[in-house]
Short mmCIF file of C-alpha atoms in Angstrom, two decimals:
data_model
loop_
_atom_site.label_atom_id
_atom_site.label_comp_id
_atom_site.label_asym_id
_atom_site.label_seq_id
_atom_site.Cartn_x
_atom_site.Cartn_y
_atom_site.Cartn_z
CA MET A 289 0.00 0.00 0.00
CA ASN A 290 1.43 3.32 -1.05
CA PHE A 291 0.62 6.41 1.02
CA ILE A 292 2.95 8.75 -0.82
CA ASN A 293 1.30 11.28 -3.11
CA SER A 294 4.34 12.34 -5.08
CA ASP A 295 2.49 14.94 -7.20
CA LYS A 296 1.50 16.78 -4.05
CA ILE A 297 4.87 16.31 -2.36
CA ARG A 298 6.84 17.52 -5.38
CA LYS A 299 5.00 20.86 -5.24
CA ASP A 300 6.60 21.43 -1.81
CA PHE A 301 10.09 21.39 -3.32
CA PRO A 302 10.64 24.54 -5.44
CA ILE A 303 13.92 23.27 -6.93
CA LEU A 304 12.18 20.27 -8.48
CA GLN A 305 10.28 22.65 -10.76
CA ARG A 306 13.45 23.93 -12.42
CA GLN A 307 15.15 22.87 -15.61
CA VAL A 308 18.78 21.81 -16.03
CA ASN A 309 20.43 21.98 -19.43
CA GLY A 310 17.01 22.59 -20.96
CA LYS A 311 15.45 19.47 -19.40
CA PRO A 312 13.30 19.03 -16.29
CA LEU A 313 15.63 18.28 -13.38
CA ILE A 314 15.73 14.70 -12.21
CA TYR A 315 17.52 14.75 -8.89
CA PHE A 316 19.02 11.38 -7.98
CA ASP A 317 21.87 12.64 -5.81
CA ASN A 318 20.03 12.51 -2.50
CA GLY A 319 22.86 10.56 -0.88
CA ALA A 320 25.04 13.65 -1.27
CA THR A 321 22.40 16.08 -0.09
CA SER A 322 18.62 16.22 -0.20
CA GLN A 323 16.44 19.06 -1.51
CA LYS A 324 14.54 21.34 0.88
CA PRO A 325 10.77 21.74 1.09
CA GLN A 326 9.17 25.20 1.14
CA GLN A 327 8.22 24.58 4.78
CA VAL A 328 11.93 24.48 5.74
CA ILE A 329 12.82 27.44 3.51
CA ASP A 330 9.99 29.46 5.10
CA VAL A 331 11.28 28.80 8.61
CA ILE A 332 14.75 29.99 7.57
CA ASN A 333 13.39 33.13 5.91
CA ARG A 334 11.07 33.95 8.78
CA TYR A 335 13.88 33.60 11.28
CA TYR A 336 16.05 36.19 9.57
CA GLN A 337 13.12 38.48 8.78
CA HIS A 338 11.38 38.41 12.17
CA GLU A 339 13.19 36.46 14.86
CA ASN A 340 16.97 36.85 14.51
CA SER A 341 18.71 37.27 17.84
CA ASN A 342 21.44 35.56 19.82
CA ILE A 343 20.39 32.82 22.20
CA HIS A 344 21.13 31.88 25.82
CA ARG A 345 22.46 35.33 26.67
CA GLY A 346 19.95 38.10 26.08
CA ILE A 347 17.60 39.77 28.51
CA HIS A 348 15.39 41.08 25.73
CA THR A 349 12.29 39.55 24.19
CA LEU A 350 13.80 38.60 20.84
CA SER A 351 16.64 36.70 22.48
CA GLN A 352 14.19 34.92 24.74
CA GLU A 353 12.03 33.95 21.76
CA ALA A 354 15.02 32.71 19.77
CA THR A 355 16.26 30.71 22.77
CA ASN A 356 12.85 29.12 23.24
CA ALA A 357 12.61 28.24 19.55
CA TYR A 358 16.10 26.73 19.52
CA GLU A 359 15.45 24.66 22.64
CA LYS A 360 12.11 23.55 21.19
CA ALA A 361 14.03 22.36 18.13
CA ARG A 362 16.21 20.29 20.45
CA THR A 363 13.09 18.64 21.83
CA THR A 364 11.87 17.92 18.31
CA VAL A 365 15.16 16.11 17.66
CA LEU A 366 14.87 14.25 20.97
CA GLN A 367 11.48 12.91 19.92
CA PHE A 368 12.73 12.11 16.42
CA ILE A 369 15.43 9.77 17.71
CA ASN A 370 13.78 8.97 21.04
CA ALA A 371 16.60 10.22 23.25
CA LYS A 372 15.96 10.17 26.98
CA HIS A 373 16.99 13.74 27.84
CA ASN A 374 17.11 17.02 25.94
CA HIS A 375 20.72 17.53 27.00
CA GLU A 376 21.74 14.31 25.27
CA VAL A 377 21.06 16.10 21.98
CA ILE A 378 24.09 18.19 21.00
CA PHE A 379 23.90 20.55 18.05
CA THR A 380 27.00 20.31 15.85
CA SER A 381 27.99 21.40 12.35
CA GLY A 382 27.04 18.01 10.90
CA THR A 383 27.97 14.33 11.02
CA THR A 384 31.65 15.10 10.44
CA GLY A 385 31.59 17.64 13.28
CA SER A 386 29.86 15.14 15.56
CA ILE A 387 32.37 12.37 14.88
CA ASN A 388 35.31 14.72 15.36
CA LEU A 389 33.83 15.86 18.68
CA VAL A 390 33.73 12.26 19.90
CA ALA A 391 37.20 11.49 18.52
CA SER A 392 38.57 14.47 20.41
CA SER A 393 36.69 14.37 23.74
CA PHE A 394 36.16 10.62 24.02
CA GLY A 395 39.68 10.08 22.72
CA LYS A 396 41.18 12.27 25.45
CA LYS A 397 39.34 10.45 28.20
CA HIS A 398 39.25 6.83 27.06
CA ILE A 399 41.86 6.02 24.41
CA HIS A 400 45.35 5.03 25.45
CA ALA A 401 48.37 3.35 23.87
CA GLY A 402 47.55 -0.18 22.70
CA ASP A 403 43.77 0.33 22.80
CA GLU A 404 41.77 -0.74 19.77
CA ILE A 405 39.10 1.03 17.73
CA ILE A 406 37.02 -0.97 15.27
CA ILE A 407 35.49 0.52 12.13
CA SER A 408 34.26 -1.19 8.95
CA THR A 409 35.35 -1.42 5.31
CA MET A 410 32.32 0.54 4.14
CA GLU A 411 32.89 3.67 6.24
CA HIS A 412 32.80 7.16 4.78
CA HIS A 413 36.14 8.97 5.07
CA SER A 414 34.62 11.05 7.88
CA ASN A 415 34.24 7.89 9.97
CA ILE A 416 37.78 6.72 9.13
CA VAL A 417 40.13 9.70 9.22
CA PRO A 418 39.21 11.10 12.71
CA TRP A 419 39.93 7.63 14.19
CA GLN A 420 43.16 7.29 12.24
CA MET A 421 44.26 10.67 13.55
CA LEU A 422 43.32 9.66 17.09
CA CYS A 423 45.11 6.30 16.81
CA GLU A 424 48.22 8.00 15.52
CA GLU A 425 48.20 10.47 18.38
CA LYS A 426 47.51 7.91 21.09
CA LYS A 427 49.40 4.97 19.58
CA ALA A 428 46.14 3.05 19.47
CA ILE A 429 45.24 0.47 16.82
CA LEU A 430 42.55 0.73 14.15
CA LYS A 431 40.86 -2.52 13.10
CA VAL A 432 38.51 -2.97 10.18
CA ILE A 433 35.48 -5.27 9.84
CA PRO A 434 35.60 -6.92 6.38
CA ILE A 435 32.60 -7.32 4.06
CA ASN A 436 31.42 -9.93 1.58
CA ASP A 437 30.99 -9.38 -2.18
CA LYS A 438 27.38 -8.34 -1.71
CA GLY A 439 28.53 -5.53 0.55
CA GLU A 440 27.44 -6.97 3.89
CA LEU A 441 29.51 -6.84 7.06
CA LEU A 442 30.98 -10.17 8.15
CA ILE A 443 29.64 -10.36 11.68
CA ASP A 444 31.66 -13.48 12.52
CA GLU A 445 34.84 -11.61 11.61
CA PHE A 446 33.66 -8.70 13.73
CA LYS A 447 33.27 -11.04 16.71
CA LYS A 448 36.89 -12.16 16.22
CA LEU A 449 38.11 -8.56 16.25
CA LEU A 450 36.42 -7.78 19.55
CA SER A 451 38.58 -8.14 22.64
CA PRO A 452 39.09 -6.51 26.04
CA LYS A 453 41.36 -4.07 24.18
CA THR A 454 38.43 -2.80 22.09
CA LYS A 455 37.50 0.63 23.40
CA LEU A 456 35.22 1.85 20.64
CA VAL A 457 33.27 0.48 17.67
CA ALA A 458 32.36 3.12 15.08
CA VAL A 459 30.25 1.91 12.18
CA THR A 460 27.79 3.33 9.72
CA HIS A 461 24.08 2.54 9.98
CA VAL A 462 23.57 2.76 6.21
CA SER A 463 26.38 2.76 3.62
CA ASN A 464 26.36 5.85 1.41
CA THR A 465 27.98 3.91 -1.45
CA LEU A 466 26.36 0.48 -1.24
CA GLY A 467 23.06 1.25 0.44
CA THR A 468 23.63 -1.62 2.88
CA ILE A 469 21.60 -1.29 6.08
CA ASN A 470 23.87 -2.73 8.75
CA PRO A 471 22.52 -4.81 11.65
CA VAL A 472 23.53 -2.09 14.09
CA LYS A 473 21.47 -3.43 16.95
CA GLU A 474 23.36 -6.71 16.85
CA ILE A 475 26.69 -4.89 16.42
CA ILE A 476 25.98 -2.69 19.45
CA LYS A 477 25.00 -5.69 21.55
CA LEU A 478 28.18 -7.58 20.64
CA ALA A 479 30.34 -4.52 21.29
CA LYS A 480 28.70 -3.95 24.68
CA THR A 481 29.32 -7.56 25.66
CA ALA A 482 33.01 -6.94 24.98
CA GLY A 483 32.85 -3.78 27.09
CA ALA A 484 33.31 -1.33 24.19
CA PHE A 485 31.56 1.97 23.50
CA VAL A 486 29.69 2.36 20.21
CA LEU A 487 29.26 5.26 17.80
CA ILE A 488 26.83 4.94 14.91
CA ASP A 489 27.19 7.15 11.83
CA GLY A 490 23.55 7.74 10.99
CA ALA A 491 23.97 10.28 8.17
CA GLN A 492 22.41 8.01 5.53
CA ALA A 493 19.94 6.31 7.86
CA VAL A 494 17.86 9.16 9.30
CA PRO A 495 16.41 10.29 5.93
CA HIS A 496 15.03 6.79 5.29
CA THR A 497 14.21 4.98 8.48
CA LYS A 498 13.00 5.44 12.05
CA VAL A 499 15.87 5.60 14.51
CA ASN A 500 15.39 4.86 18.18
CA VAL A 501 18.62 5.45 20.08
CA GLN A 502 17.34 4.00 23.37
CA GLU A 503 16.25 0.81 21.72
CA LEU A 504 19.57 0.59 19.82
CA ASP A 505 21.42 1.27 23.07
CA CYS A 506 24.27 3.02 21.21
CA ASP A 507 26.48 5.44 23.13
CA PHE A 508 26.72 7.98 20.31
CA TYR A 509 24.64 8.56 17.19
CA ALA A 510 25.67 11.18 14.61
CA PHE A 511 23.75 12.69 11.68
CA SER A 512 23.38 15.76 9.47
CA ALA A 513 20.33 17.93 8.76
CA HIS A 514 21.08 18.48 5.08
CA LYS A 515 20.67 14.84 4.09
CA MET A 516 17.21 14.81 5.67
CA PHE A 517 15.64 17.84 3.92
CA GLY A 518 17.06 20.40 6.35
CA PRO A 519 19.75 23.04 5.86
CA THR A 520 23.51 22.50 5.49
CA GLY A 521 25.96 23.24 8.29
CA VAL A 522 24.01 21.73 11.15
CA GLY A 523 23.82 18.25 12.60
CA ILE A 524 23.39 16.27 15.77
CA LEU A 525 25.47 14.27 18.13
CA TYR A 526 23.38 12.13 20.42
CA GLY A 527 25.27 10.81 23.41
CA LYS A 528 24.22 9.04 26.58
CA GLU A 529 24.06 11.45 29.48
CA ALA A 530 26.40 9.56 31.81
CA ILE A 531 29.05 9.23 29.10
CA LEU A 532 28.82 12.83 27.88
CA ASN A 533 29.06 14.10 31.47
CA GLU A 534 32.39 12.36 31.92
CA LEU A 535 33.97 13.71 28.74
CA PRO A 536 36.08 16.87 28.63
CA PRO A 537 34.76 19.72 26.44
CA TYR A 538 35.60 19.82 22.75
CA GLN A 539 36.03 23.49 21.85
CA GLY A 540 36.40 26.40 24.23
CA GLY A 541 34.45 29.63 23.95
CA GLY A 542 31.24 31.34 24.91
CA ASP A 543 28.18 29.40 26.09
CA MET A 544 30.22 26.36 27.18
CA ILE A 545 31.46 27.92 30.42
CA LYS A 546 30.00 28.46 33.86
CA THR A 547 32.59 30.92 35.20
CA VAL A 548 35.83 32.17 33.73
CA THR A 549 38.78 33.64 35.58
CA PHE A 550 42.32 33.74 34.29
CA GLU A 551 43.22 31.12 36.86
CA LYS A 552 40.44 28.64 36.32
CA THR A 553 37.38 28.12 34.15
CA THR A 554 34.51 25.87 35.11
CA TYR A 555 32.46 24.35 32.35
CA ASN A 556 28.77 24.59 31.71
CA GLU A 557 26.43 21.66 31.96
CA LEU A 558 25.19 19.49 29.12
CA PRO A 559 24.43 20.16 26.34
CA HIS A 560 26.11 23.58 26.44
CA LYS A 561 29.47 22.11 27.46
CA PHE A 562 29.78 20.88 23.88
CA GLU A 563 28.26 23.90 22.15
CA ALA A 564 30.90 26.62 22.27
CA GLY A 565 30.14 29.91 20.54
CA THR A 566 27.01 31.16 18.85
CA PRO A 567 25.52 28.09 17.18
CA ASN A 568 23.84 27.72 13.80
CA ILE A 569 20.52 28.85 15.30
CA VAL A 570 18.58 28.99 12.07
CA GLY A 571 20.06 25.62 11.15
CA GLY A 572 18.60 24.10 14.29
CA LEU A 573 15.17 25.57 13.51
CA GLY A 574 15.44 24.35 9.90
CA LEU A 575 16.29 20.85 11.10
CA ALA A 576 13.22 20.83 13.36
CA ALA A 577 11.08 21.99 10.43
CA ALA A 578 12.49 19.15 8.31
CA ILE A 579 11.65 16.64 11.04
CA ASP A 580 8.08 18.02 11.25
CA TYR A 581 7.82 17.69 7.47
CA MET A 582 9.02 14.07 7.51
CA ASN A 583 6.70 13.21 10.39
CA ASN A 584 3.77 14.63 8.44
CA ILE A 585 4.47 12.28 5.56
CA GLY A 586 5.26 9.45 7.95
CA ILE A 587 8.69 7.85 8.11
CA ALA A 588 7.25 4.36 7.61
CA ASN A 589 5.58 5.62 4.41
CA ILE A 590 8.86 7.16 3.26
CA GLU A 591 10.71 3.92 3.89
CA ALA A 592 8.16 1.78 2.06
CA TYR A 593 7.92 4.10 -0.94
CA GLU A 594 11.70 4.45 -1.32
CA HIS A 595 12.06 0.70 -1.14
CA GLU A 596 9.56 0.43 -3.97
CA LEU A 597 11.60 2.94 -6.03
CA LEU A 598 14.80 1.00 -5.36
CA SER A 599 13.28 -2.34 -6.39
CA TYR A 600 11.81 -0.79 -9.53
CA ALA A 601 15.12 0.85 -10.54
CA THR A 602 17.17 -2.26 -9.71
CA GLU A 603 14.94 -4.47 -11.82
CA LYS A 604 15.09 -2.06 -14.77
CA ILE A 605 18.83 -1.40 -14.69
CA LYS A 606 19.61 -5.11 -14.48
CA LYS A 607 18.08 -5.54 -17.94
CA ILE A 608 20.80 -3.38 -19.46
CA GLU A 609 23.67 -5.48 -20.78
CA GLY A 610 26.96 -5.15 -18.94
CA VAL A 611 25.52 -3.51 -15.83
CA ARG A 612 27.07 -4.56 -12.56
CA ILE A 613 25.41 -3.44 -9.35
CA ILE A 614 27.83 -2.66 -6.52
CA GLY A 615 26.08 -3.39 -3.26
CA GLU A 616 23.53 -6.19 -3.27
CA ALA A 617 22.90 -6.58 0.40
CA ALA A 618 19.66 -8.27 1.40
CA ASN A 619 18.74 -5.21 3.45
CA LYS A 620 19.25 -2.01 1.44
CA ALA A 621 18.27 1.67 1.54
CA SER A 622 17.46 3.53 -1.69
CA VAL A 623 20.99 3.71 -3.07
CA LEU A 624 21.80 2.19 -6.46
CA SER A 625 25.53 2.07 -7.21
CA PHE A 626 26.52 0.56 -10.53
CA LEU A 627 29.17 0.15 -13.20
CA VAL A 628 28.77 -0.69 -16.87
CA ASP A 629 31.40 -2.88 -18.56
CA GLY A 630 33.67 -0.88 -20.81
CA THR A 631 32.68 2.53 -19.48
CA HIS A 632 33.92 4.88 -16.80
CA PRO A 633 31.30 6.14 -14.33
CA SER A 634 32.31 9.78 -14.82
CA ASP A 635 31.52 9.54 -18.56
CA ILE A 636 28.03 8.27 -17.77
CA GLY A 637 27.53 11.03 -15.19
CA MET A 638 28.62 13.77 -17.57
CA ILE A 639 26.37 12.67 -20.41
CA ILE A 640 23.21 12.17 -18.42
CA ASP A 641 23.84 15.52 -16.69
CA LYS A 642 23.33 17.07 -20.11
CA LEU A 643 19.95 15.33 -20.11
CA GLY A 644 19.00 16.98 -16.82
CA ILE A 645 19.76 14.02 -14.54
CA ALA A 646 21.89 14.51 -11.44
CA ILE A 647 23.70 11.42 -10.14
CA ARG A 648 26.97 11.09 -8.28
CA THR A 649 30.04 9.44 -9.73
CA GLY A 650 33.42 8.70 -8.18
CA HIS A 651 34.56 7.04 -4.99
CA HIS A 652 31.89 8.69 -2.80
CA CYS A 653 34.46 9.44 -0.11
CA THR A 654 34.86 5.70 0.47
CA GLU A 655 38.21 4.97 -1.18
CA PRO A 656 39.04 1.90 0.95
CA LEU A 657 35.69 0.41 -0.07
CA MET A 658 36.46 1.03 -3.76
CA ASN A 659 39.80 -0.73 -3.24
CA ARG A 660 37.95 -3.67 -1.64
CA PHE A 661 35.92 -4.08 -4.84
CA ASP A 662 38.96 -3.17 -6.99
CA ILE A 663 37.05 -0.49 -8.89
CA PRO A 664 37.88 3.20 -9.50
CA GLY A 665 34.43 4.35 -8.43
CA THR A 666 30.78 3.85 -9.25
CA ALA A 667 27.87 5.77 -10.68
CA ARG A 668 25.29 6.19 -7.93
CA ALA A 669 21.62 7.03 -8.13
CA SER A 670 20.09 7.65 -4.72
CA PHE A 671 16.36 8.20 -4.34
CA ALA A 672 14.18 10.26 -2.01
CA PHE A 673 10.42 10.18 -1.47
CA TYR A 674 9.90 13.01 -3.99
CA ASN A 675 11.33 10.90 -6.81
CA THR A 676 9.03 8.90 -9.06
CA LYS A 677 8.97 5.79 -11.22
CA GLU A 678 8.55 8.03 -14.27
CA GLU A 679 11.85 9.69 -13.40
CA ILE A 680 13.47 6.27 -13.16
CA ASP A 681 12.12 5.44 -16.63
CA THR A 682 13.68 8.63 -18.01
CA PHE A 683 16.95 7.85 -16.23
CA ILE A 684 17.08 4.38 -17.77
CA LEU A 685 16.47 5.82 -21.26
CA ALA A 686 19.20 8.41 -20.68
CA LEU A 687 21.58 5.72 -19.46
CA GLU A 688 20.91 3.65 -22.57
CA ARG A 689 21.56 6.68 -24.74
CA ALA A 690 24.84 7.37 -22.93
CA LEU A 691 25.95 3.77 -23.36
CA LYS A 692 25.19 3.90 -27.07
CA MET A 693 27.57 6.85 -27.32
CA LEU A 694 30.26 5.38 -25.11
CA LEU A 695 30.41 1.77 -26.28
CA MET B 191 53.52 23.40 -38.38
CA ASN B 192 50.68 25.33 -36.79
CA SER B 193 51.28 27.69 -33.91
CA ILE B 194 49.56 27.00 -30.60
CA LYS B 195 47.10 29.76 -31.44
CA GLU B 196 46.36 28.37 -34.90
CA THR B 197 45.69 24.87 -33.61
CA GLN B 198 43.28 26.28 -31.03
CA GLN B 199 41.46 28.25 -33.74
CA GLU B 200 41.26 25.09 -35.84
CA ILE B 201 39.64 23.19 -32.95
CA VAL B 202 37.19 26.04 -32.32
CA GLU B 203 36.13 25.90 -35.99
CA GLU B 204 35.76 22.11 -35.83
CA PHE B 205 33.44 22.40 -32.83
CA ALA B 206 31.42 25.22 -34.39
CA LEU B 207 29.77 22.50 -36.50
CA PHE B 208 27.97 21.13 -33.45
CA ASP B 209 24.89 22.88 -32.08
CA GLU B 210 23.86 20.14 -29.72
CA TRP B 211 25.66 19.10 -26.58
CA MET B 212 25.25 15.46 -27.45
CA ASP B 213 26.95 15.96 -30.83
CA LYS B 214 29.82 17.72 -29.13
CA TYR B 215 30.22 14.88 -26.64
CA GLU B 216 29.96 12.31 -29.40
CA HIS B 217 32.82 14.02 -31.22
CA ILE B 218 34.97 14.16 -28.07
CA ILE B 219 34.25 10.49 -27.38
CA GLU B 220 35.32 9.59 -30.91
CA LEU B 221 38.54 11.55 -30.41
CA GLY B 222 39.08 9.70 -27.15
CA LYS B 223 38.49 6.31 -28.75
CA ASP B 224 40.80 6.97 -31.69
CA LEU B 225 43.85 8.10 -29.85
CA PRO B 226 46.58 5.79 -28.68
CA LEU B 227 47.90 8.56 -26.53
CA ILE B 228 50.70 7.17 -24.45
CA ASP B 229 53.28 4.42 -24.47
CA LYS B 230 52.37 1.76 -21.90
CA ASN B 231 55.78 2.20 -20.27
CA TYR B 232 54.88 5.78 -19.42
CA LYS B 233 51.56 4.91 -17.80
CA THR B 234 53.26 4.92 -14.44
CA ASP B 235 52.31 6.26 -11.03
CA GLU B 236 54.97 8.89 -11.50
CA ASN B 237 53.11 10.28 -14.51
CA LEU B 238 49.70 9.95 -12.88
CA ILE B 239 47.59 13.00 -12.14
CA LYS B 240 44.88 11.75 -9.84
CA GLY B 241 41.52 13.44 -9.92
CA CYS B 242 38.55 12.55 -7.73
CA GLN B 243 36.58 11.40 -10.77
CA SER B 244 39.10 10.13 -13.28
CA LYS B 245 42.82 9.61 -13.75
CA VAL B 246 45.09 11.34 -16.25
CA TRP B 247 48.61 10.22 -17.17
CA LEU B 248 50.97 12.77 -18.72
CA HIS B 249 54.45 12.16 -20.07
CA ALA B 250 56.78 14.80 -21.49
CA GLU B 251 60.12 14.63 -23.26
CA LEU B 252 62.31 17.15 -25.02
CA LYS B 253 63.18 16.36 -28.65
CA ALA B 254 65.06 18.86 -30.82
CA SER B 255 64.19 21.70 -28.40
CA LYS B 256 60.51 20.86 -28.56
CA ILE B 257 58.40 19.18 -25.90
CA ILE B 258 56.55 16.06 -26.97
CA PHE B 259 53.58 15.34 -24.72
CA THR B 260 51.75 12.04 -24.55
CA ALA B 261 48.83 11.39 -22.23
CA ASP B 262 45.93 9.13 -21.40
CA SER B 263 42.87 8.94 -19.17
CA ASP B 264 40.70 6.12 -17.86
CA ALA B 265 37.54 8.10 -18.71
CA ILE B 266 36.77 8.53 -22.37
CA ILE B 267 35.41 12.10 -22.34
CA THR B 268 38.39 13.27 -20.30
CA LYS B 269 40.63 11.36 -22.71
CA GLY B 270 39.10 13.15 -25.68
CA ILE B 271 39.68 16.54 -24.10
CA VAL B 272 43.18 15.49 -23.06
CA GLY B 273 43.77 14.59 -26.72
CA LEU B 274 42.77 18.11 -27.75
CA VAL B 275 45.11 19.65 -25.18
CA ILE B 276 47.98 17.48 -26.42
CA ARG B 277 47.22 18.44 -30.01
CA VAL B 278 47.51 22.11 -29.00
CA PHE B 279 50.67 21.98 -26.89
CA SER B 280 52.76 19.07 -28.10
CA ASN B 281 55.68 19.66 -30.42
CA HIS B 282 56.30 23.25 -29.34
CA THR B 283 59.24 24.88 -27.61
CA PRO B 284 59.06 25.47 -23.86
CA GLN B 285 58.95 29.24 -24.45
CA GLU B 286 56.03 28.94 -26.88
CA ILE B 287 54.11 26.95 -24.28
CA ILE B 288 54.92 29.39 -21.48
CA ASP B 289 53.78 32.34 -23.63
CA ALA B 290 50.63 30.61 -24.91
CA ASP B 291 47.19 31.84 -24.09
CA LEU B 292 44.72 28.98 -23.64
CA PHE B 293 41.33 29.91 -25.06
CA PHE B 294 39.91 26.97 -26.99
CA ILE B 295 38.41 25.15 -23.99
CA ASP B 296 36.33 28.22 -23.13
CA GLN B 297 35.36 28.87 -26.72
CA ILE B 298 34.08 25.36 -27.40
CA GLY B 299 32.11 25.48 -24.16
CA LEU B 300 34.07 22.94 -22.15
CA GLN B 301 35.17 25.29 -19.36
CA GLU B 302 33.09 23.32 -16.86
CA HIS B 303 35.58 20.48 -17.30
CA LEU B 304 38.25 22.73 -15.84
CA SER B 305 36.30 23.56 -12.72
CA PRO B 306 37.84 22.18 -9.54
CA THR B 307 34.53 20.50 -8.65
CA ARG B 308 34.88 18.19 -11.65
CA SER B 309 38.18 17.04 -10.20
CA ASN B 310 38.95 15.10 -13.36
CA GLY B 311 42.62 15.89 -13.40
CA LEU B 312 42.37 18.22 -16.42
CA LEU B 313 43.13 21.38 -14.49
CA SER B 314 46.11 19.69 -12.83
CA MET B 315 47.23 18.44 -16.25
CA LEU B 316 47.30 21.99 -17.64
CA LYS B 317 49.33 23.12 -14.64
CA GLN B 318 51.65 20.16 -15.14
CA ILE B 319 52.17 21.06 -18.83
CA ARG B 320 53.23 24.53 -17.80
CA MET B 321 55.53 23.14 -15.12
CA TYR B 322 57.23 20.89 -17.69
CA ALA B 323 57.65 23.89 -20.01
CA ILE B 324 59.25 25.94 -17.23
CA ALA B 325 61.49 23.03 -16.19
CA PHE B 326 62.60 22.31 -19.74
CA SER B 327 63.22 26.00 -20.46
CA THR B 328 65.68 26.29 -17.56
CA LYS B 329 67.33 23.08 -18.77
CA ALA B 330 67.65 24.55 -22.28
CA ASP B 331 69.20 27.72 -20.82
CA ALA B 332 71.78 25.83 -18.81
#
C-alpha cells in the first residue's frame, strides 16, 4: 500500500520545478544532499526576517524567543530519535563535526596506547580519518570489519576482532555507497558484551528509516540535517548522558562555560558544554522543520515508498547489458551504485547531466571500499520520497543513450 | 607546423559545427576512442595525475628543443579533451608553451571540465604542462 502522493509532495520542493540543461531536473543525488521543502525554507526566511537574535544570553524579548525556539528544536530532535533527555542532543555542524567531537573528547578520556578502535570497510572517510588521527596520536590500533561481495559486514569476523582491548566500535548505519543497512542493533550488543563503547554514523539512515537510540542502546549517534531535507551546516550528536558528562569539552568559547577567571574556568552543563560559541541557530530551527515535514508524511511511508523505487530501478537497470550493481545486500536503503562494462562512471555522469539528470560518480568518499571491490568508483543514483517511477524510466532511457555513445 | 594559437582556432572551428551538446560529446568520445595517446611504459604512477573522478597520465620529453607530450585517461570524455590539449601543446618549444594563451576550452564550451569540482585531473594536467615547459626552459638555458 502506497501512502505517498508524489504529485503533491513535489510541489513542496521549489527546486524540483526547475530545468537543467534545458530538461526538467531529475535529482538522484540525494545521498550527497537532499532538496529542501518550502516549509523548511519558510522557517529559515522567517527567522532572519522576524526572529533573529542571539540565544542563551539576552535579557530582551527577541533573544528569549530565539532561545525558546532553539530549545524547542532540540526537543523535536529528541522525539525524532527517542533520546531520553534534551541535554543528550548536542547541536553540531554536521555528522563530520559530531564524529570529530567524539574522537577528540572521548579520545582524550578513554583512548590510550595499545587500545583498539574498530570501524568497517564501508565507512565514509569522515568515519575513518578522525579515528586514524586519534590512533596516531595515542598509539592506538585501528581494526577494520571486512565485508562480503554483496557488501554486507561479516559479523563473525567482527566477533573475532572484539577483545578486552576494544574501546570503541564506530560503524555506519547505512552505507552511502552500497546502500547496505547494517545490523547495528546486533553490532551494538556484541560490542557492549566486549565492554566497548559504540558510535553509529547515521547520516544516511535518518532520511530513510526510524531511529530509536534507546532501543539501539548506542552510546553515540551522529547525523546531518542536510541529508534529511534540512539546511547544510548543522547536525546532531546524540550521546548518553552519563558518558557525555564524563567527557572533557571539545572546543572552548562562549556558552560552554560556567565561570571564567584567568586562573580557572569551570564548564557549563550538558548540552552547552559541547556547544561553544554562537551556534547555527537557524540551522537548528530548519532541522526541526524538516523533522516536522518528515513526520507529516510518515517515516514508515517514506521507507516503504523508497524501497519500492529502489526495487523498480534495480529491476530495470539489471536488464541493461553489462551492468554490474555494486552493493547487493539483502537489506538495502534507496541507493543504487553501478558500473557498466567498458565505461567509466564519470563519462556516464557527464552525459546524463546534459539530459538533466543529477547522479553522483566517483569514490563517494569511500576509497578503501572502492579498493575492496577493486574499482575506481561507481555511478550512484540515490532516491528520495519526492522521486518517481517516471523519473526512473527517463533515467534508464538516458543511461541507454549514454551507453550507445560510449560503447 | 601550426602555432599554438592556430591549432586552437582550428579546434574552435571544428566544434562550431555542433549545435547540440550530445553531438559535441559524441565528437569528443570519438577523439578519445581513436587516440593511442601514451606508451604503456609511461603509464606509471609517476606520470599519474589523480583526480577525484578520473585519472590522467601525462608524459613529457624534449626532442630537438621541442616538448613532446603524450597522455591518457581512464575516462573517455576526459581522454578526448586530453587529446585536444595534447594536439595544441605538443611539439612546441618550452617558451612557446609558457607564452601561450589557452582559449579553446572556453570557446568550445568545455570550461566546466576545468572547474575544480569536476576534479577530473584536467586542471592539474594543464598546470603540469606549464611546469614541464618551465622546467625544460631552464634546462635549455643551462
